[in-house]
PDB file of C-alpha atoms in Angstrom:
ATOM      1  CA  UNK A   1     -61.664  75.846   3.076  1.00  0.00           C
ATOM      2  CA  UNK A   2     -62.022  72.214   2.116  1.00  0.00           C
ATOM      3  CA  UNK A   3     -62.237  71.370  -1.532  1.00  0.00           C
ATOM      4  CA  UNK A   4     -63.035  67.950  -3.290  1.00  0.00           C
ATOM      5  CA  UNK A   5     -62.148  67.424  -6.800  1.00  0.00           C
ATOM      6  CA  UNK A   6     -63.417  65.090  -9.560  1.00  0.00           C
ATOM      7  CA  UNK A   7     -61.329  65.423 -12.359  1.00  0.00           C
ATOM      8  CA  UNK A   8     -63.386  62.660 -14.605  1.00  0.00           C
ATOM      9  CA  UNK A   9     -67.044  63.647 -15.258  1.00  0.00           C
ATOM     10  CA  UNK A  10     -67.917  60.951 -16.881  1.00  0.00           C
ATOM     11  CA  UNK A  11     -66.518  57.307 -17.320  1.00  0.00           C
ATOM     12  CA  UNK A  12     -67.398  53.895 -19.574  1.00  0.00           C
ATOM     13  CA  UNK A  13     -66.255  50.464 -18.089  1.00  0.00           C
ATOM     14  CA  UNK A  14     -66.882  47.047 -20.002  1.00  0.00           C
ATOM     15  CA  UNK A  15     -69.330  44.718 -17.606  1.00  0.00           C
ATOM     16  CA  UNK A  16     -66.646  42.843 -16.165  1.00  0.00           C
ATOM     17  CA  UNK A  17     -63.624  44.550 -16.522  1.00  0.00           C
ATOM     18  CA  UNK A  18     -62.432  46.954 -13.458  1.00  0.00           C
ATOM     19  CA  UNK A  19     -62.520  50.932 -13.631  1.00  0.00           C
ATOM     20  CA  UNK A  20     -60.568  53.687 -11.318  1.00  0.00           C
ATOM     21  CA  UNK A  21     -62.411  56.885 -10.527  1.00  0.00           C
ATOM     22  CA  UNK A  22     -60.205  59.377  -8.904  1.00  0.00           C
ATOM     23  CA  UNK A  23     -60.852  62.340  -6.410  1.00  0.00           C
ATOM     24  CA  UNK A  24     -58.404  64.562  -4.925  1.00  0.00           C
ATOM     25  CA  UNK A  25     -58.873  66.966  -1.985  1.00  0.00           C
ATOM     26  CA  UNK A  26     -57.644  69.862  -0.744  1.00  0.00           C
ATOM     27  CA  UNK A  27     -56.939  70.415   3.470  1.00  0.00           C
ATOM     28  CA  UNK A  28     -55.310  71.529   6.320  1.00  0.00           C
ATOM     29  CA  UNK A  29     -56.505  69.569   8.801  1.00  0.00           C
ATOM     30  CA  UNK A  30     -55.015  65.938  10.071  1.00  0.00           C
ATOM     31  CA  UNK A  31     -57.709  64.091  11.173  1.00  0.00           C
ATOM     32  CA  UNK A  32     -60.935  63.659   8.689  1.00  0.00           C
ATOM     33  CA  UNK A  33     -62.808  60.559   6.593  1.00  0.00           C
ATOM     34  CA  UNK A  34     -63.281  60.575   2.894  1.00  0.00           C
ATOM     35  CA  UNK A  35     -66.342  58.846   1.115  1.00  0.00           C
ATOM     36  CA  UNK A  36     -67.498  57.673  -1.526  1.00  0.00           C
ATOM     37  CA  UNK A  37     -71.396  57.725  -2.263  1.00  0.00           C
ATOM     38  CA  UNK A  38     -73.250  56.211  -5.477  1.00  0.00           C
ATOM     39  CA  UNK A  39     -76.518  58.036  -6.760  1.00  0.00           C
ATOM     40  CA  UNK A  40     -78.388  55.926  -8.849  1.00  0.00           C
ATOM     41  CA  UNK A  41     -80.898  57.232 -11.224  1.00  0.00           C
ATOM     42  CA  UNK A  42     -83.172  56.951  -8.578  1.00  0.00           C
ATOM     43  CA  UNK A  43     -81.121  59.733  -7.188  1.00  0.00           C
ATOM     44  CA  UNK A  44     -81.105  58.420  -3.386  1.00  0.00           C
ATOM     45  CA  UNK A  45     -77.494  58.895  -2.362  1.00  0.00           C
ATOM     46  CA  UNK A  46     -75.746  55.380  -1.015  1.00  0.00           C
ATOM     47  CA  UNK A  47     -72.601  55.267   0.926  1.00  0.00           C
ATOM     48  CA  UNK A  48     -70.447  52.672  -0.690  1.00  0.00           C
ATOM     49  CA  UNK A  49     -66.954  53.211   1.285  1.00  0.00           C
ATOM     50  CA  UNK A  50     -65.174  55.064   3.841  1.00  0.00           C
ATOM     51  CA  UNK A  51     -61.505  55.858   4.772  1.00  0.00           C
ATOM     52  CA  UNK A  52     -60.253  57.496   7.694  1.00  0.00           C
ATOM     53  CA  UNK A  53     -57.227  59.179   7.300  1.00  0.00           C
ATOM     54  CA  UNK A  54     -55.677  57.938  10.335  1.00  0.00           C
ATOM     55  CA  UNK A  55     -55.591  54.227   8.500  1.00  0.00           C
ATOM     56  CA  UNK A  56     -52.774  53.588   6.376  1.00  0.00           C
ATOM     57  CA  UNK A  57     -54.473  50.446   5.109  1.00  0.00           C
ATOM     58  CA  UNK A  58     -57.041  51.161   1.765  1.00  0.00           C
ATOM     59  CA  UNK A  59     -60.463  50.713   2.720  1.00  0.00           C
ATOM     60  CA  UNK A  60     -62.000  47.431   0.959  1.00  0.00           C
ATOM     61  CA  UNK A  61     -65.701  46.354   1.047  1.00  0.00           C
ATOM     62  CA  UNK A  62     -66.464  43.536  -2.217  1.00  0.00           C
ATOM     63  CA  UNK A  63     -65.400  44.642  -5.371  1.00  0.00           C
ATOM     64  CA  UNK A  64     -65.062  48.571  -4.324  1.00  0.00           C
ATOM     65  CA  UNK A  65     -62.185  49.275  -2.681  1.00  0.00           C
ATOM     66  CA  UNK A  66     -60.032  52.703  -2.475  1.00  0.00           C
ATOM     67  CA  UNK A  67     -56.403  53.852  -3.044  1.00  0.00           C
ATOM     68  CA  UNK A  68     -55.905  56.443  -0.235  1.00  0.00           C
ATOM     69  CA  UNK A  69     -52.705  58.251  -0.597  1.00  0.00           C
ATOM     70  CA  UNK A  70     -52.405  60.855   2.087  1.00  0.00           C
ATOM     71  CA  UNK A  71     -49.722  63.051   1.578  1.00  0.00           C
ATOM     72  CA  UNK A  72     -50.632  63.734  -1.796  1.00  0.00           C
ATOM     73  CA  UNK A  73     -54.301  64.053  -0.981  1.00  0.00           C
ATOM     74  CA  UNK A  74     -55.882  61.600  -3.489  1.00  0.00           C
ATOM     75  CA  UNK A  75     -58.508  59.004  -2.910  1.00  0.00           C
ATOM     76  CA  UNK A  76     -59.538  56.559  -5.751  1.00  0.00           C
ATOM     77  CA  UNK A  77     -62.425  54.333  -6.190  1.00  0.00           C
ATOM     78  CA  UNK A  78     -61.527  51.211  -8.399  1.00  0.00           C
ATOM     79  CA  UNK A  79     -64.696  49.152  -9.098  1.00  0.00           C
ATOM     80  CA  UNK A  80     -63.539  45.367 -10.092  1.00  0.00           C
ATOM     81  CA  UNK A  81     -65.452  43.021 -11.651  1.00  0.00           C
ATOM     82  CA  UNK A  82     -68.123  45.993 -12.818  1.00  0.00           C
ATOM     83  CA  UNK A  83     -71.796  45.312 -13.153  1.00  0.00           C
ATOM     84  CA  UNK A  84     -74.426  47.232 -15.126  1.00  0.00           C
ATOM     85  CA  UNK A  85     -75.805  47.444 -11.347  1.00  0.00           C
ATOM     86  CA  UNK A  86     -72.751  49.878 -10.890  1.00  0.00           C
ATOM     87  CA  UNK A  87     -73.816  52.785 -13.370  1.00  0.00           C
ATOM     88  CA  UNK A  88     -74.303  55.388 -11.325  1.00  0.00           C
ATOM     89  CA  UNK A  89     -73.011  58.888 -10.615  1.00  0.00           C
ATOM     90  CA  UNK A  90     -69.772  58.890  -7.955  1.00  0.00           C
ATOM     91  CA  UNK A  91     -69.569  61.666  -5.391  1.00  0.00           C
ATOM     92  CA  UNK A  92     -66.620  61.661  -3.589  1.00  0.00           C
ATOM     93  CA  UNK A  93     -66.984  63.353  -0.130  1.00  0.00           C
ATOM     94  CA  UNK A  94     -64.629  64.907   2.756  1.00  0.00           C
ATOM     95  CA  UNK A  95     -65.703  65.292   6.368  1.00  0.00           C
ATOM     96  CA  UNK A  96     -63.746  66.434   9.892  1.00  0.00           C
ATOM     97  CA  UNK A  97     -63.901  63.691  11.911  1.00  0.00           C
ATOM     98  CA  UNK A  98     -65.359  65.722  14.345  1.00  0.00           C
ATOM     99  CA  UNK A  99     -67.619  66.978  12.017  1.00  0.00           C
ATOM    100  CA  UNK A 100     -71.678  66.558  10.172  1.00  0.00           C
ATOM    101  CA  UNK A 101     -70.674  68.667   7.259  1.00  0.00           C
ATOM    102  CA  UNK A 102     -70.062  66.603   4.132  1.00  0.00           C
ATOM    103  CA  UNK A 103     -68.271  68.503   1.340  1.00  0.00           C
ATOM    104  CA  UNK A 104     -68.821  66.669  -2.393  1.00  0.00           C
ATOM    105  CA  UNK A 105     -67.082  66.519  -5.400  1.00  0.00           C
ATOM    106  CA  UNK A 106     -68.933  67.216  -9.018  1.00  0.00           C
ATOM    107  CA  UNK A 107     -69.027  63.681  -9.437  1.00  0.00           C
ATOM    108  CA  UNK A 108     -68.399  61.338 -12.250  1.00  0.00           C
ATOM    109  CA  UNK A 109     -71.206  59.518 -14.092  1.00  0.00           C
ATOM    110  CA  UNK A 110     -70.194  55.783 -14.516  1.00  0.00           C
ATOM    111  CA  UNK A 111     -71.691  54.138 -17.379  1.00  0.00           C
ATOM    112  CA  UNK A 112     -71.238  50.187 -17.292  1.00  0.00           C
ATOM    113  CA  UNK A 113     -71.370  48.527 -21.024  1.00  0.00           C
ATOM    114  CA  UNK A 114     -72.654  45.238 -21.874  1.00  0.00           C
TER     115      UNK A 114
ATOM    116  CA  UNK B   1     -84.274  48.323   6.445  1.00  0.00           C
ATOM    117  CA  UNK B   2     -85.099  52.010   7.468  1.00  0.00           C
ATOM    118  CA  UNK B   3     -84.437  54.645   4.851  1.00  0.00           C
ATOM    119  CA  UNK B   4     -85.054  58.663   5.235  1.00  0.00           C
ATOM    120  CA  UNK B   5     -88.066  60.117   2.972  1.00  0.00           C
ATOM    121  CA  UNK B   6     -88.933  63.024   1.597  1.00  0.00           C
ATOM    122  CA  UNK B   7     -91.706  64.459   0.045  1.00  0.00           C
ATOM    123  CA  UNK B   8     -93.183  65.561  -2.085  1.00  0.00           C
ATOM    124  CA  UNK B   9     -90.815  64.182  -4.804  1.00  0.00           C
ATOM    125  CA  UNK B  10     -91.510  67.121  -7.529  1.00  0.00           C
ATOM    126  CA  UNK B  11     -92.405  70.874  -6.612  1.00  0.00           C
ATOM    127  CA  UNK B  12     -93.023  73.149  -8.776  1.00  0.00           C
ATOM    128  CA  UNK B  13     -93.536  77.183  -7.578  1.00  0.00           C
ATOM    129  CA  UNK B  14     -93.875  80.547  -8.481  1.00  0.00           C
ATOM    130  CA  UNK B  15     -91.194  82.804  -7.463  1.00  0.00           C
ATOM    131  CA  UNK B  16     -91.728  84.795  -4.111  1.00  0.00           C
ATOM    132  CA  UNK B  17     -93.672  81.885  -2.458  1.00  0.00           C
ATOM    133  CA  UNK B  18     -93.436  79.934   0.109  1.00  0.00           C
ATOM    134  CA  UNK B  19     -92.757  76.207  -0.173  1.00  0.00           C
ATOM    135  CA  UNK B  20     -92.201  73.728   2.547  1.00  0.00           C
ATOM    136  CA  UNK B  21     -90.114  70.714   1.824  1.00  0.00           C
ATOM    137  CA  UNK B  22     -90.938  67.357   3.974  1.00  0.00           C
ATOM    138  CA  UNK B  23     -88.728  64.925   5.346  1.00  0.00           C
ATOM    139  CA  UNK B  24     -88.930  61.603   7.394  1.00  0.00           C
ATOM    140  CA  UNK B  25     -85.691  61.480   9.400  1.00  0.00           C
ATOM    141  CA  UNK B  26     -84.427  57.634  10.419  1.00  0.00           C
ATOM    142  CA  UNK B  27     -86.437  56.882  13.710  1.00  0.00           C
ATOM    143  CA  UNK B  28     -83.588  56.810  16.135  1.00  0.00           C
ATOM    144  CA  UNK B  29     -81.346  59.250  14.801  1.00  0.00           C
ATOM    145  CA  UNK B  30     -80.692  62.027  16.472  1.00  0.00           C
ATOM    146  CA  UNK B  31     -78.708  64.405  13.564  1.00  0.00           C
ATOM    147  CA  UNK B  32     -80.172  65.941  10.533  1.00  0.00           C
ATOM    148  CA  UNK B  33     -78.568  67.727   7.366  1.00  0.00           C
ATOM    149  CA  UNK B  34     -80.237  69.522   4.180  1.00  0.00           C
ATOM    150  CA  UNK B  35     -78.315  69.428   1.164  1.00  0.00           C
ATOM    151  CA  UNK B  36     -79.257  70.483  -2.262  1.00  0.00           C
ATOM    152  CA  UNK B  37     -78.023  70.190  -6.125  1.00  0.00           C
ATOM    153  CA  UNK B  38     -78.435  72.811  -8.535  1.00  0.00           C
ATOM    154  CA  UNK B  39     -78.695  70.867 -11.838  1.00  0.00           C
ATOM    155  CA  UNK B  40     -75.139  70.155 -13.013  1.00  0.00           C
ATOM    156  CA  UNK B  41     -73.248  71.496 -10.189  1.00  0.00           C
ATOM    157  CA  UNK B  42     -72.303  70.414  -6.724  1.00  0.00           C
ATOM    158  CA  UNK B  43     -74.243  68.634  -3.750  1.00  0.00           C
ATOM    159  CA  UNK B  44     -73.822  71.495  -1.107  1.00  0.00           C
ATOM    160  CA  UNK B  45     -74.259  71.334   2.661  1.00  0.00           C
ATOM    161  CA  UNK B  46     -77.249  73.629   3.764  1.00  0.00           C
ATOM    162  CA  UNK B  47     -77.902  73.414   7.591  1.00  0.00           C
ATOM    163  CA  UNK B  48     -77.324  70.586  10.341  1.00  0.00           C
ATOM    164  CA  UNK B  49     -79.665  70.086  13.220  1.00  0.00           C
ATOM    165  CA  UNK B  50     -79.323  68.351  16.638  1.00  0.00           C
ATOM    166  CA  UNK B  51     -81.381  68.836  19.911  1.00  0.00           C
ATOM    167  CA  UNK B  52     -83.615  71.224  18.084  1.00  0.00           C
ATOM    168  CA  UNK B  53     -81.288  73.579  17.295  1.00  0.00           C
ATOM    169  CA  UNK B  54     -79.058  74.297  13.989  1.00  0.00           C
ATOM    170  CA  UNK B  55     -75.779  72.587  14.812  1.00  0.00           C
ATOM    171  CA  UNK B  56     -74.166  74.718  11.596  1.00  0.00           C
ATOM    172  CA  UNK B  57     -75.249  76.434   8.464  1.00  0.00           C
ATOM    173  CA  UNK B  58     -73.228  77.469   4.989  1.00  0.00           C
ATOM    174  CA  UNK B  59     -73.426  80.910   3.811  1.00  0.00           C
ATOM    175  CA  UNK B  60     -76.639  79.417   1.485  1.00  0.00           C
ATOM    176  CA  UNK B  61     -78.455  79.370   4.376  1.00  0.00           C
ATOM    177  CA  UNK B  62     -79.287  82.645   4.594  1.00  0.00           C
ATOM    178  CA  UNK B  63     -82.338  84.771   6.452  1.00  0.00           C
ATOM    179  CA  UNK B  64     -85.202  82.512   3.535  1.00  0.00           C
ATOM    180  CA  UNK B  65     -84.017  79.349   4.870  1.00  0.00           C
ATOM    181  CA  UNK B  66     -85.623  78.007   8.515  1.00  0.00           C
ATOM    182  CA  UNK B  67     -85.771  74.117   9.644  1.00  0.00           C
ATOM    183  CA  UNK B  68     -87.783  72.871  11.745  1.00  0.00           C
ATOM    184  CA  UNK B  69     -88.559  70.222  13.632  1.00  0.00           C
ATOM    185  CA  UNK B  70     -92.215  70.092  14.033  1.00  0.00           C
ATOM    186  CA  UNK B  71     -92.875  66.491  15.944  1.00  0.00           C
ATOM    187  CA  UNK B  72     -91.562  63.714  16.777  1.00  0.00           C
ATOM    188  CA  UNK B  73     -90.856  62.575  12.764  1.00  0.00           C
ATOM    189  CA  UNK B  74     -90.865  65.125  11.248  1.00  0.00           C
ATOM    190  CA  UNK B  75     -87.992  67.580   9.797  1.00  0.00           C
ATOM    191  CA  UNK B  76     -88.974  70.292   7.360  1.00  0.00           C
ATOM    192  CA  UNK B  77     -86.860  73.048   5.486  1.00  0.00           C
ATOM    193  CA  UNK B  78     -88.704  76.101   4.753  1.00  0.00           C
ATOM    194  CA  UNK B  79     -87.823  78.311   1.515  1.00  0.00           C
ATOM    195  CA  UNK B  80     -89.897  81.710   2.686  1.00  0.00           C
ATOM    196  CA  UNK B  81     -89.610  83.677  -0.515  1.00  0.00           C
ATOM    197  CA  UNK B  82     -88.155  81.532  -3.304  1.00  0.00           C
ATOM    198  CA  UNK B  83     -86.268  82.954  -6.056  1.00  0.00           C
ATOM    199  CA  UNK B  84     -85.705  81.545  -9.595  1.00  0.00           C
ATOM    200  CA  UNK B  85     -81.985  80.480  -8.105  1.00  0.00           C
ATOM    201  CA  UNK B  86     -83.380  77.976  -5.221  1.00  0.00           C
ATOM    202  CA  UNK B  87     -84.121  75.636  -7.849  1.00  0.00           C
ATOM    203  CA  UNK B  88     -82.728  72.568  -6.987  1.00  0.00           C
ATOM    204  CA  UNK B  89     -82.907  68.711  -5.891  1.00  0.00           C
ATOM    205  CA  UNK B  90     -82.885  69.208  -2.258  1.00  0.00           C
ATOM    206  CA  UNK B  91     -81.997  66.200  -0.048  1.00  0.00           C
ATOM    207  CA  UNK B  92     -82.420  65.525   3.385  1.00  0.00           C
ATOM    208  CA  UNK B  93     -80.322  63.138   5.343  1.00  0.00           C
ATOM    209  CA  UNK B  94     -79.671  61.639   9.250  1.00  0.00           C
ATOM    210  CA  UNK B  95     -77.684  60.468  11.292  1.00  0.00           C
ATOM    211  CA  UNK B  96     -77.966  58.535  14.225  1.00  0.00           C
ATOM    212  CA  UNK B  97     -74.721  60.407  15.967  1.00  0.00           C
ATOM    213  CA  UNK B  98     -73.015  63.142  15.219  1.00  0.00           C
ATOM    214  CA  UNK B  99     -69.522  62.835  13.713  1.00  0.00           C
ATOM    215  CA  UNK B 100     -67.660  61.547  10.598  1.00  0.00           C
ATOM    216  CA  UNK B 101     -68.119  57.686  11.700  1.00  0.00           C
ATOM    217  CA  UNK B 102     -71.674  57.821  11.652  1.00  0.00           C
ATOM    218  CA  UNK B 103     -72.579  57.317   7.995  1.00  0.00           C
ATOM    219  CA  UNK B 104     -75.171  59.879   6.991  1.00  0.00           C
ATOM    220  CA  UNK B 105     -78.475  58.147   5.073  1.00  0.00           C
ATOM    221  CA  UNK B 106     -79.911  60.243   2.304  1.00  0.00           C
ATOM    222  CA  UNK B 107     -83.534  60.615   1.408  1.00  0.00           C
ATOM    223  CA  UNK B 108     -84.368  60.501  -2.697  1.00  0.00           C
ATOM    224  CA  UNK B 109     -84.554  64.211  -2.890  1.00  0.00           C
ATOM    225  CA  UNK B 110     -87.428  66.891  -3.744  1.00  0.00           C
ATOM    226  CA  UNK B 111     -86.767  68.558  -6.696  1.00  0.00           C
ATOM    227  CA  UNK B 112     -87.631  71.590  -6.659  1.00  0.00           C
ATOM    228  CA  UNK B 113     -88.889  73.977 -10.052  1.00  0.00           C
ATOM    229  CA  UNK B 114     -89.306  77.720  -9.012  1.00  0.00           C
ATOM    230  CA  UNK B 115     -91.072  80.023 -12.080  1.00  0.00           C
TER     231      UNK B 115
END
């Protein structure tokens, strides 16, 4: 079975400065996407970036971007540049690529300081 | 921008009744998920649902679980009996595709308070 783990359950970050949240994952398979989602206190769940294991290159999108290392089945989120915008709770997530099923990590609450 | 919603936000029920849980489903997607969170612990996959059908379940989904997909917006989970242990944020979510490209949108939640 597929397993996603969030070692940090909670973290602090100075506005400004950059923060690493880490997720590691447990599979067989070859071919699946990883996520990471932000839930505001609002609690709606937002995707903020995907990798797809097939792509050597770390998935970027602003001041998110990831640090996918396959073989040892790890897939950081580093925040730069972090806003009080940004406190949030992480879930890192694990899908097939083939599949609907999204399997979450405990997540890590994020808490930006001014 | 279309966004998936859910209501009611907050329901609160006695143990061994029936509660229906509401969601508004993206207009032109086609795939649907329920997942919930149990205070603390885990988001957890409940059921997918394509064509009118469940597409797959998890072991939570047992025989007090049902979706539906009752017209042409709506998608509703059905708790038949609830127990003190469904308690839970439950969220809905769509896609417009099936498969791990297609970025599943999430509705706020229902949180749900069983007595």
């Amino acid at each position: 079975a597929q397993t996603v783990t969030q070692s940090q359950p909670e973290m602090s970050v100075q506005e400004a400065e950059t923060v690493t949240l880490s997720c590691t994952y447990d599979t067989s398979e070859s071919d699946y996407y990883l996520f990471w989602y932000k839930q505001p206190p609002s609690r709606q769940m937002i995707l903020v970036i995907r990798q797809e294991a097939y792509k050597q290159q770390n998935a970027t999108e602003n001041r998110f971007s990831v640090n996918f290392q396959k073989a040892a089945k790890s897939f950081s989120l580093k925040i730069s540049d972090s806003q009080l915008g940004d406190a949030a709770m992480y879930f890192c997530a694990y899908t097939l690529e083939y599949g609907n099923k999204l399997v979450f990590g405990a997540g890590t609450i994020l808490r930006v300081k001014s | 921008e279309p966004e998936v919603t859910q209501t009611p936000s907050h329901q609160v029920t006695q143990m061994g009744q029936e509660v229906i849980l509401r969601c508004v489903p993206i207009s032109n997607h086609l795939y649907f998920y329920w997942y919930r969170q149990i205070l603390g612990q885990k988001v957890e996959f409940l059921v997918s649902f394509y064509n009118n059908e469940i597409s797959e379940k998890s072991e939570i989904f047992d025989d007090q679980f049902s979706v539906e997909r009752p017209d042409g917006s709506n998608f509703t989970l059905k708790i038949r009996s609830t127990k003190l242990e469904d308690s839970a944020m439950y969220f809905c979510a769509s896609s417009e595709w099936a498969g791990a490209s297609n970025e599943q949108f999430f509705g706020p939640g229902t949180r749900l308070t069983v007595l």
